[in-house]
Short mmCIF file of C-alpha atoms in Angstrom, two decimals:
data_model
loop_
_atom_site.label_atom_id
_atom_site.label_comp_id
_atom_site.label_asym_id
_atom_site.label_seq_id
_atom_site.Cartn_x
_atom_site.Cartn_y
_atom_site.Cartn_z
CA UNK U 1 -28.01 48.17 -182.90
CA UNK U 2 -25.18 45.69 -183.24
CA UNK U 3 -22.94 47.86 -181.11
CA UNK U 4 -25.48 47.92 -178.29
CA UNK U 5 -25.83 44.14 -178.38
CA UNK U 6 -22.06 43.69 -178.22
CA UNK U 7 -21.58 46.14 -175.36
CA UNK U 8 -22.33 45.44 -171.71
CA UNK U 9 -21.53 47.16 -168.44
CA UNK U 10 -18.53 45.99 -166.46
CA UNK U 11 -19.92 44.04 -163.51
CA UNK U 12 -17.35 45.58 -161.14
CA UNK U 13 -17.07 49.28 -162.04
CA UNK U 14 -19.98 49.84 -164.46
CA UNK U 15 -17.90 51.08 -167.40
CA UNK U 16 -18.67 49.75 -170.92
CA UNK U 17 -17.28 46.27 -171.61
CA UNK U 18 -17.21 44.25 -174.83
CA UNK U 19 -19.21 41.03 -174.50
CA UNK U 20 -16.72 39.25 -176.80
CA UNK U 21 -13.59 40.54 -175.04
CA UNK U 22 -11.27 38.23 -173.10
CA UNK U 23 -11.95 39.94 -169.77
CA UNK U 24 -14.46 38.17 -167.55
CA UNK U 25 -14.72 36.77 -164.04
CA UNK U 26 -16.87 34.18 -162.33
CA UNK U 27 -18.80 35.67 -159.40
CA UNK U 28 -21.17 33.43 -157.44
CA UNK U 29 -20.90 30.82 -160.20
CA UNK U 30 -21.95 33.24 -162.97
CA UNK U 31 -19.54 34.54 -165.63
CA UNK U 32 -19.62 38.34 -165.57
CA UNK U 33 -18.23 40.74 -168.22
CA UNK U 34 -15.30 42.95 -167.20
CA UNK U 35 -13.88 46.03 -168.91
CA UNK U 36 -10.21 45.35 -168.13
CA UNK U 37 -7.79 42.94 -166.50
CA UNK U 38 -7.78 45.05 -163.33
CA UNK U 39 -11.53 44.71 -162.75
CA UNK U 40 -11.38 41.00 -163.57
CA UNK U 41 -8.59 40.45 -161.04
CA UNK U 42 -10.43 42.41 -158.36
CA UNK U 43 -13.69 40.54 -158.95
CA UNK U 44 -11.91 37.17 -158.77
CA UNK U 45 -10.18 38.23 -155.55
CA UNK U 46 -13.48 39.29 -154.00
CA UNK U 47 -15.22 36.07 -155.02
CA UNK U 48 -12.37 33.78 -153.96
CA UNK U 49 -12.26 35.46 -150.55
CA UNK U 50 -15.96 34.68 -150.04
CA UNK U 51 -16.90 38.37 -150.20
CA UNK U 52 -19.19 38.32 -153.24
CA UNK U 53 -21.99 39.66 -151.03
CA UNK U 54 -20.39 43.05 -151.63
CA UNK U 55 -21.96 43.16 -155.10
CA UNK U 56 -25.43 42.60 -153.64
CA UNK U 57 -25.19 45.27 -150.96
CA UNK U 58 -23.26 48.11 -152.63
CA UNK U 59 -25.16 51.26 -153.65
CA UNK U 60 -22.43 52.82 -155.82
CA UNK U 61 -19.64 51.60 -158.06
CA UNK U 62 -15.93 51.85 -157.24
CA UNK U 63 -13.47 53.38 -159.65
CA UNK U 64 -11.91 51.08 -162.19
CA UNK U 65 -8.75 49.64 -160.61
CA UNK U 66 -5.30 49.85 -162.11
CA UNK U 67 -2.60 47.21 -161.86
CA UNK U 68 0.24 48.02 -159.50
CA UNK U 69 3.34 48.79 -161.50
CA UNK U 70 6.86 48.37 -160.04
CA UNK U 71 7.17 52.11 -159.39
CA UNK U 72 4.01 52.09 -157.27
CA UNK U 73 5.13 48.97 -155.41
CA UNK U 74 8.41 50.70 -154.66
CA UNK U 75 6.51 53.73 -153.39
CA UNK U 76 4.44 51.60 -151.03
CA UNK U 77 7.57 49.84 -149.75
CA UNK U 78 8.80 53.17 -148.38
CA UNK U 79 6.16 52.90 -145.65
CA UNK U 80 7.95 49.82 -144.26
CA UNK U 81 10.91 51.89 -143.03
CA UNK U 82 10.88 52.50 -139.28
CA UNK U 83 11.91 56.14 -139.73
CA UNK U 84 8.84 56.78 -141.87
CA UNK U 85 6.52 54.83 -139.57
CA UNK U 86 7.48 56.84 -136.47
CA UNK U 87 5.08 59.61 -137.44
CA UNK U 88 1.93 57.47 -137.77
CA UNK U 89 2.54 53.88 -136.52
CA UNK U 90 2.14 52.89 -132.88
CA UNK U 91 4.29 50.06 -131.54
CA UNK U 92 2.32 47.84 -129.20
CA UNK U 93 3.24 44.49 -127.64
CA UNK U 94 6.21 42.78 -129.33
CA UNK U 95 5.85 42.97 -133.11
CA UNK U 96 2.28 44.26 -132.97
CA UNK U 97 1.74 47.54 -134.82
CA UNK U 98 -1.21 49.88 -135.23
CA UNK U 99 -1.81 52.68 -137.73
CA UNK U 100 -4.59 54.95 -138.93
CA UNK U 101 -5.08 54.89 -142.70
CA UNK U 102 -7.26 57.00 -144.96
CA UNK U 103 -9.34 55.14 -147.56
CA UNK U 104 -10.19 56.95 -150.79
CA UNK U 105 -13.02 56.15 -153.23
CA UNK U 106 -15.36 54.93 -150.47
CA UNK U 107 -18.88 55.23 -151.91
CA UNK U 108 -21.18 53.40 -149.52
CA UNK U 109 -21.43 51.09 -146.52
CA UNK U 110 -20.77 48.05 -148.73
CA UNK U 111 -17.32 49.48 -149.51
CA UNK U 112 -16.60 49.53 -145.77
CA UNK U 113 -17.83 45.94 -145.44
CA UNK U 114 -15.66 44.76 -148.32
CA UNK U 115 -12.47 46.45 -147.14
CA UNK U 116 -12.84 45.25 -143.55
CA UNK U 117 -13.41 41.63 -144.50
CA UNK U 118 -10.77 41.62 -147.20
CA UNK U 119 -8.08 42.93 -144.85
CA UNK U 120 -9.11 40.55 -142.07
CA UNK U 121 -8.41 37.60 -144.39
CA UNK U 122 -4.76 38.63 -144.72
CA UNK U 123 -2.38 36.53 -142.57
CA UNK U 124 -0.91 38.76 -139.89
CA UNK U 125 -3.73 41.31 -139.76
CA UNK U 126 -5.10 41.29 -136.20
CA UNK U 127 -7.91 43.84 -136.32
CA UNK U 128 -9.50 46.29 -138.77
CA UNK U 129 -12.03 48.99 -137.97
CA UNK U 130 -13.24 51.54 -140.56
CA UNK U 131 -15.19 54.71 -139.75
CA UNK U 132 -17.53 55.67 -142.61
CA UNK U 133 -17.90 59.30 -141.47
CA UNK U 134 -14.17 60.03 -141.47
CA UNK U 135 -13.24 57.27 -143.99
CA UNK U 136 -10.38 56.29 -141.72
CA UNK U 137 -9.27 52.72 -141.06
CA UNK U 138 -7.61 51.64 -137.83
CA UNK U 139 -5.46 48.61 -138.69
CA UNK U 140 -3.56 46.41 -136.23
CA UNK U 141 -1.09 43.85 -137.59
CA UNK U 142 1.81 41.57 -136.70
CA UNK U 143 4.87 43.14 -138.31
CA UNK U 144 6.70 39.79 -138.32
CA UNK U 145 4.03 38.21 -140.53
CA UNK U 146 2.94 41.05 -142.82
CA UNK U 147 4.31 44.43 -143.83
CA UNK U 148 2.39 47.69 -144.02
CA UNK U 149 3.15 47.94 -147.73
CA UNK U 150 1.43 44.58 -148.26
CA UNK U 151 -1.67 45.87 -146.48
CA UNK U 152 -1.73 49.01 -148.64
CA UNK U 153 -1.26 46.88 -151.78
CA UNK U 154 -4.11 44.58 -150.70
CA UNK U 155 -6.45 47.57 -150.46
CA UNK U 156 -5.31 48.73 -153.88
CA UNK U 157 -5.90 45.23 -155.28
CA UNK U 158 -9.67 45.52 -154.72
CA UNK U 159 -9.94 48.94 -156.36
CA UNK U 160 -9.42 51.41 -153.51
CA UNK U 161 -6.64 53.72 -152.36
CA UNK U 162 -5.12 53.69 -148.87
CA UNK U 163 -2.41 55.86 -147.41
CA UNK U 164 -1.25 56.85 -143.92
CA UNK U 165 -3.51 59.38 -142.29
CA UNK U 166 -2.43 62.91 -143.09
CA UNK U 167 -4.75 65.68 -141.82
CA UNK U 168 -3.67 68.06 -144.58
CA UNK U 169 -4.26 65.54 -147.39
CA UNK U 170 -7.60 64.50 -145.92
CA UNK U 171 -8.64 68.12 -145.66
CA UNK U 172 -7.73 68.71 -149.31
CA UNK U 173 -9.85 65.75 -150.45
CA UNK U 174 -12.87 66.95 -148.48
CA UNK U 175 -12.36 70.50 -149.71
CA UNK U 176 -12.32 69.29 -153.33
CA UNK U 177 -15.63 67.47 -152.81
CA UNK U 178 -17.09 70.49 -151.02
CA UNK U 179 -16.19 72.91 -153.81
CA UNK U 180 -17.69 70.70 -156.51
CA UNK U 181 -20.89 70.21 -154.55
CA UNK U 182 -21.07 73.90 -153.69
CA UNK U 183 -20.83 74.86 -157.38
CA UNK U 184 -23.66 72.48 -158.27
CA UNK U 185 -25.68 73.78 -155.34
CA UNK U 186 -25.04 77.40 -156.35
CA UNK U 187 -26.22 76.85 -159.92
CA UNK U 188 -29.36 75.08 -158.71
CA UNK U 189 -30.13 77.86 -156.21
CA UNK U 190 -29.45 80.79 -158.56
CA UNK U 191 -31.35 79.34 -161.51
CA UNK U 192 -34.08 77.91 -159.30
CA UNK U 193 -34.89 81.36 -157.91
CA UNK U 194 -35.21 82.79 -161.42
CA UNK U 195 -37.50 79.95 -162.48
CA UNK U 196 -39.56 80.45 -159.33
CA UNK U 197 -39.99 84.17 -160.18
CA UNK U 198 -41.20 83.25 -163.67
CA UNK U 199 -43.58 80.68 -162.18
CA UNK U 200 -45.06 83.27 -159.82
CA UNK U 201 -45.59 85.56 -162.82
CA UNK U 202 -47.36 82.76 -164.70
CA UNK U 203 -49.61 81.99 -161.71
CA UNK U 204 -50.42 85.68 -161.37
CA UNK U 205 -51.21 85.84 -165.07
CA UNK U 206 -53.73 83.00 -164.67
CA UNK U 207 -55.53 84.98 -161.98
CA UNK U 208 -55.43 88.49 -163.46
CA UNK U 209 -54.81 87.80 -167.12
CA UNK U 210 -51.66 87.84 -169.28
CA UNK U 211 -50.98 88.29 -172.96
CA UNK U 212 -50.45 84.88 -174.66
CA UNK U 213 -47.13 86.06 -176.10
CA UNK U 214 -45.74 86.84 -172.64
CA UNK U 215 -47.07 83.57 -171.23
CA UNK U 216 -45.36 81.49 -173.93
CA UNK U 217 -42.16 83.50 -173.52
CA UNK U 218 -42.08 82.85 -169.74
CA UNK U 219 -42.75 79.14 -170.27
CA UNK U 220 -39.98 78.77 -172.86
CA UNK U 221 -37.56 80.84 -170.79
CA UNK U 222 -38.27 78.61 -167.77
CA UNK U 223 -37.45 75.59 -169.93
CA UNK U 224 -34.10 77.08 -170.98
CA UNK U 225 -33.18 78.02 -167.41
CA UNK U 226 -33.93 74.53 -166.09
CA UNK U 227 -31.57 72.79 -168.53
CA UNK U 228 -28.32 73.66 -166.63
CA UNK U 229 -29.92 72.54 -163.38
CA UNK U 230 -30.88 69.25 -164.96
CA UNK U 231 -27.59 68.43 -166.70
CA UNK U 232 -25.04 70.11 -164.41
CA UNK U 233 -26.43 70.21 -160.89
CA UNK U 234 -28.34 66.94 -161.29
CA UNK U 235 -25.65 65.18 -163.29
CA UNK U 236 -24.54 62.92 -160.42
CA UNK U 237 -28.08 61.57 -159.94
CA UNK U 238 -28.43 60.52 -163.58
CA UNK U 239 -24.90 59.13 -163.81
CA UNK U 240 -25.36 56.92 -160.76
CA UNK U 241 -28.83 55.86 -161.88
CA UNK U 242 -27.61 54.79 -165.33
CA UNK U 243 -24.85 52.72 -163.77
CA UNK U 244 -27.33 51.04 -161.42
CA UNK U 245 -29.74 50.20 -164.25
CA UNK U 246 -26.92 48.69 -166.33
CA UNK U 247 -26.17 46.39 -163.41
CA UNK U 248 -29.90 45.60 -162.94
CA UNK U 249 -30.23 47.03 -159.45
CA UNK U 250 -32.08 49.95 -157.88
CA UNK U 251 -30.61 52.56 -155.54
CA UNK U 252 -32.01 55.86 -154.30
CA UNK U 253 -30.70 57.68 -157.36
CA UNK U 254 -32.92 55.63 -159.70
CA UNK U 255 -36.36 56.85 -158.49
CA UNK U 256 -34.93 60.35 -157.99
CA UNK U 257 -33.71 60.47 -161.60
CA UNK U 258 -36.95 59.02 -162.95
CA UNK U 259 -39.00 61.61 -161.06
CA UNK U 260 -36.85 64.50 -162.26
CA UNK U 261 -36.83 63.24 -165.87
CA UNK U 262 -40.60 62.71 -165.97
CA UNK U 263 -41.35 66.15 -164.50
CA UNK U 264 -38.98 67.86 -166.93
CA UNK U 265 -40.12 65.80 -169.92
CA UNK U 266 -43.81 66.42 -169.31
CA UNK U 267 -43.21 70.14 -168.80
CA UNK U 268 -41.10 70.38 -171.98
CA UNK U 269 -43.85 68.61 -173.93
CA UNK U 270 -46.47 71.05 -172.62
CA UNK U 271 -44.25 73.97 -173.64
CA UNK U 272 -43.92 72.48 -177.14
CA UNK U 273 -47.69 72.09 -177.60
CA UNK U 274 -48.37 75.50 -176.04
CA UNK U 275 -50.68 74.36 -173.23
CA UNK U 276 -50.68 72.30 -170.05
CA UNK U 277 -49.07 72.63 -166.64
CA UNK U 278 -45.30 72.98 -166.27
CA UNK U 279 -43.21 71.91 -163.28
CA UNK U 280 -39.80 73.44 -163.94
CA UNK U 281 -39.73 75.15 -160.53
CA UNK U 282 -40.42 71.78 -158.87
CA UNK U 283 -37.51 70.19 -160.76
CA UNK U 284 -35.14 72.97 -159.69
CA UNK U 285 -36.25 72.92 -156.06
CA UNK U 286 -36.07 69.12 -155.88
CA UNK U 287 -32.50 69.09 -157.19
CA UNK U 288 -31.61 71.98 -154.88
CA UNK U 289 -32.90 70.25 -151.74
CA UNK U 290 -31.21 66.96 -152.61
CA UNK U 291 -27.88 68.68 -153.20
CA UNK U 292 -28.30 70.66 -149.99
CA UNK U 293 -28.83 67.41 -148.08
CA UNK U 294 -25.67 65.92 -149.59
CA UNK U 295 -23.75 69.09 -148.82
CA UNK U 296 -24.82 69.01 -145.17
CA UNK U 297 -23.90 65.32 -145.01
CA UNK U 298 -20.43 66.16 -146.32
CA UNK U 299 -20.08 68.95 -143.78
CA UNK U 300 -21.11 66.53 -141.01
CA UNK U 301 -18.37 64.13 -142.10
CA UNK U 302 -15.90 67.01 -142.11
CA UNK U 303 -16.89 68.02 -138.59
CA UNK U 304 -16.59 64.41 -137.44
CA UNK U 305 -13.09 64.28 -138.88
CA UNK U 306 -12.10 67.54 -137.19
CA UNK U 307 -13.56 66.30 -133.90
CA UNK U 308 -11.50 63.13 -134.16
CA UNK U 309 -8.42 65.22 -134.86
CA UNK U 310 -9.09 67.49 -131.88
CA UNK U 311 -9.13 64.46 -129.60
CA UNK U 312 -5.71 63.55 -130.94
CA UNK U 313 -4.46 67.04 -130.20
CA UNK U 314 -5.66 66.80 -126.60
CA UNK U 315 -3.53 63.71 -126.04
CA UNK U 316 -0.18 64.81 -124.54
CA UNK U 317 3.00 64.07 -126.47
CA UNK U 318 5.14 63.60 -123.34
CA UNK U 319 4.91 61.55 -120.16
CA UNK U 320 6.67 61.52 -116.79
CA UNK U 321 8.08 57.97 -116.44
CA UNK U 322 9.04 56.75 -112.96
CA UNK U 323 12.23 54.73 -112.52
CA UNK U 324 10.78 52.02 -110.25
CA UNK U 325 13.96 49.92 -110.38
CA UNK U 326 16.32 52.73 -109.38
CA UNK U 327 15.74 55.63 -107.05
CA UNK U 328 12.14 56.27 -108.09
CA UNK U 329 12.83 59.56 -109.85
CA UNK U 330 10.55 60.65 -112.70
CA UNK U 331 11.94 61.79 -116.04
CA UNK U 332 10.11 63.40 -118.95
CA UNK U 333 10.11 61.27 -122.14
CA UNK U 334 8.09 61.18 -125.41
CA UNK U 335 4.79 59.37 -124.80
CA UNK U 336 5.47 57.15 -127.82
CA UNK U 337 8.42 55.59 -125.98
CA UNK U 338 6.21 54.21 -123.21
CA UNK U 339 5.86 50.42 -123.16
CA UNK U 340 3.54 48.10 -121.30
CA UNK U 341 4.56 47.82 -117.64
CA UNK U 342 5.97 51.34 -117.30
CA UNK U 343 4.89 53.47 -114.35
CA UNK U 344 4.14 57.14 -114.94
CA UNK U 345 3.50 60.07 -112.64
CA UNK U 346 0.46 62.23 -113.44
CA UNK U 347 0.17 65.54 -111.60
CA UNK U 348 -3.18 67.16 -110.69
CA UNK U 349 -4.77 68.79 -113.74
CA UNK U 350 -2.67 66.90 -116.28
CA UNK U 351 -4.05 64.73 -119.08
CA UNK U 352 -3.33 61.02 -118.77
CA UNK U 353 -1.25 60.14 -121.87
CA UNK U 354 -1.98 56.38 -122.01
CA UNK U 355 -4.39 53.74 -120.74
CA UNK U 356 -3.47 52.27 -117.39
CA UNK U 357 -4.48 51.55 -113.81
CA UNK U 358 -3.84 53.58 -110.66
CA UNK U 359 -1.18 51.87 -108.52
CA UNK U 360 -0.88 54.51 -105.79
CA UNK U 361 -2.77 57.57 -104.63
CA UNK U 362 -6.38 58.59 -105.13
CA UNK U 363 -7.65 60.38 -108.21
CA UNK U 364 -10.78 61.65 -109.86
CA UNK U 365 -10.73 61.58 -113.67
CA UNK U 366 -12.77 63.85 -115.93
CA UNK U 367 -13.77 61.62 -118.86
CA UNK U 368 -15.59 64.34 -120.80
CA UNK U 369 -14.39 64.86 -124.37
#
């Protein structure tokens, strides 16, 4: 009992925190327990930036942050080299730069809200736009006032990971999530079908008669089969619900977990006493449908990411620049070398490589994606 009284949940990440430990942070004027110096630093940064509303709106906890060590700072500094930036950074007017970054550990819309507002408070950051479906951030900054490595470190400082957009790395992350969810879904489906068969047998036995020994065997076997669905396939629901309850808030996973636990508990009790209705098939089907919905949501995000990539592939990598100062000849150059004020020549049927206005000739543009 003493251990429970001395242990609280970290206000930032939800992990256990000692009430008497030195780690704490003041959020909205209230001292909150923290599990480590990293969470305390992140919480203070969020509160001092006026972004404490994040804690009221989030529906899931971030991972516990880690302090940036010199090796990691050195790794981030590599992204400041122009040779490295050529592959993913666009040079705009003067010192203005733009890049697409991938954010990891995004759990909910509140994470998007926090990252956008945190980055916009940085001096030199001009614009930030984050897409929840693809978890990509489009960041525009003044390279004379802030470096890309500082932006990446700022994201890391509030408990998230950011790195330049890499289709292969993004695909690997989504594939890892898909495989884990597919395994949970497969267990729920395979076991759920077996439990459903046993349930049909029990219903048939009520109508046409069944030996009590067989009835009790089917009921106990249904209980055993439902256990892996409850603790493996439904593990994420209970884990998220416990974290929410520790932080005294309610998300969708809380009523879902309560419903599953009550149905399973009542059914297990009826099996123990040898009479009463059981709902193991309902537990299995409920978990199955919820996991299926999350799987389809993940697949939708994957398709959105692939669609965004396909648009990038459509964009031509070269352009025909016209020498308006000289003899007016057009020469083929990389599209990335175009600057504001250049004049390009676009032949019929070609894709326009950049935004611009028509200065001569008449054209009809197909804007379909």
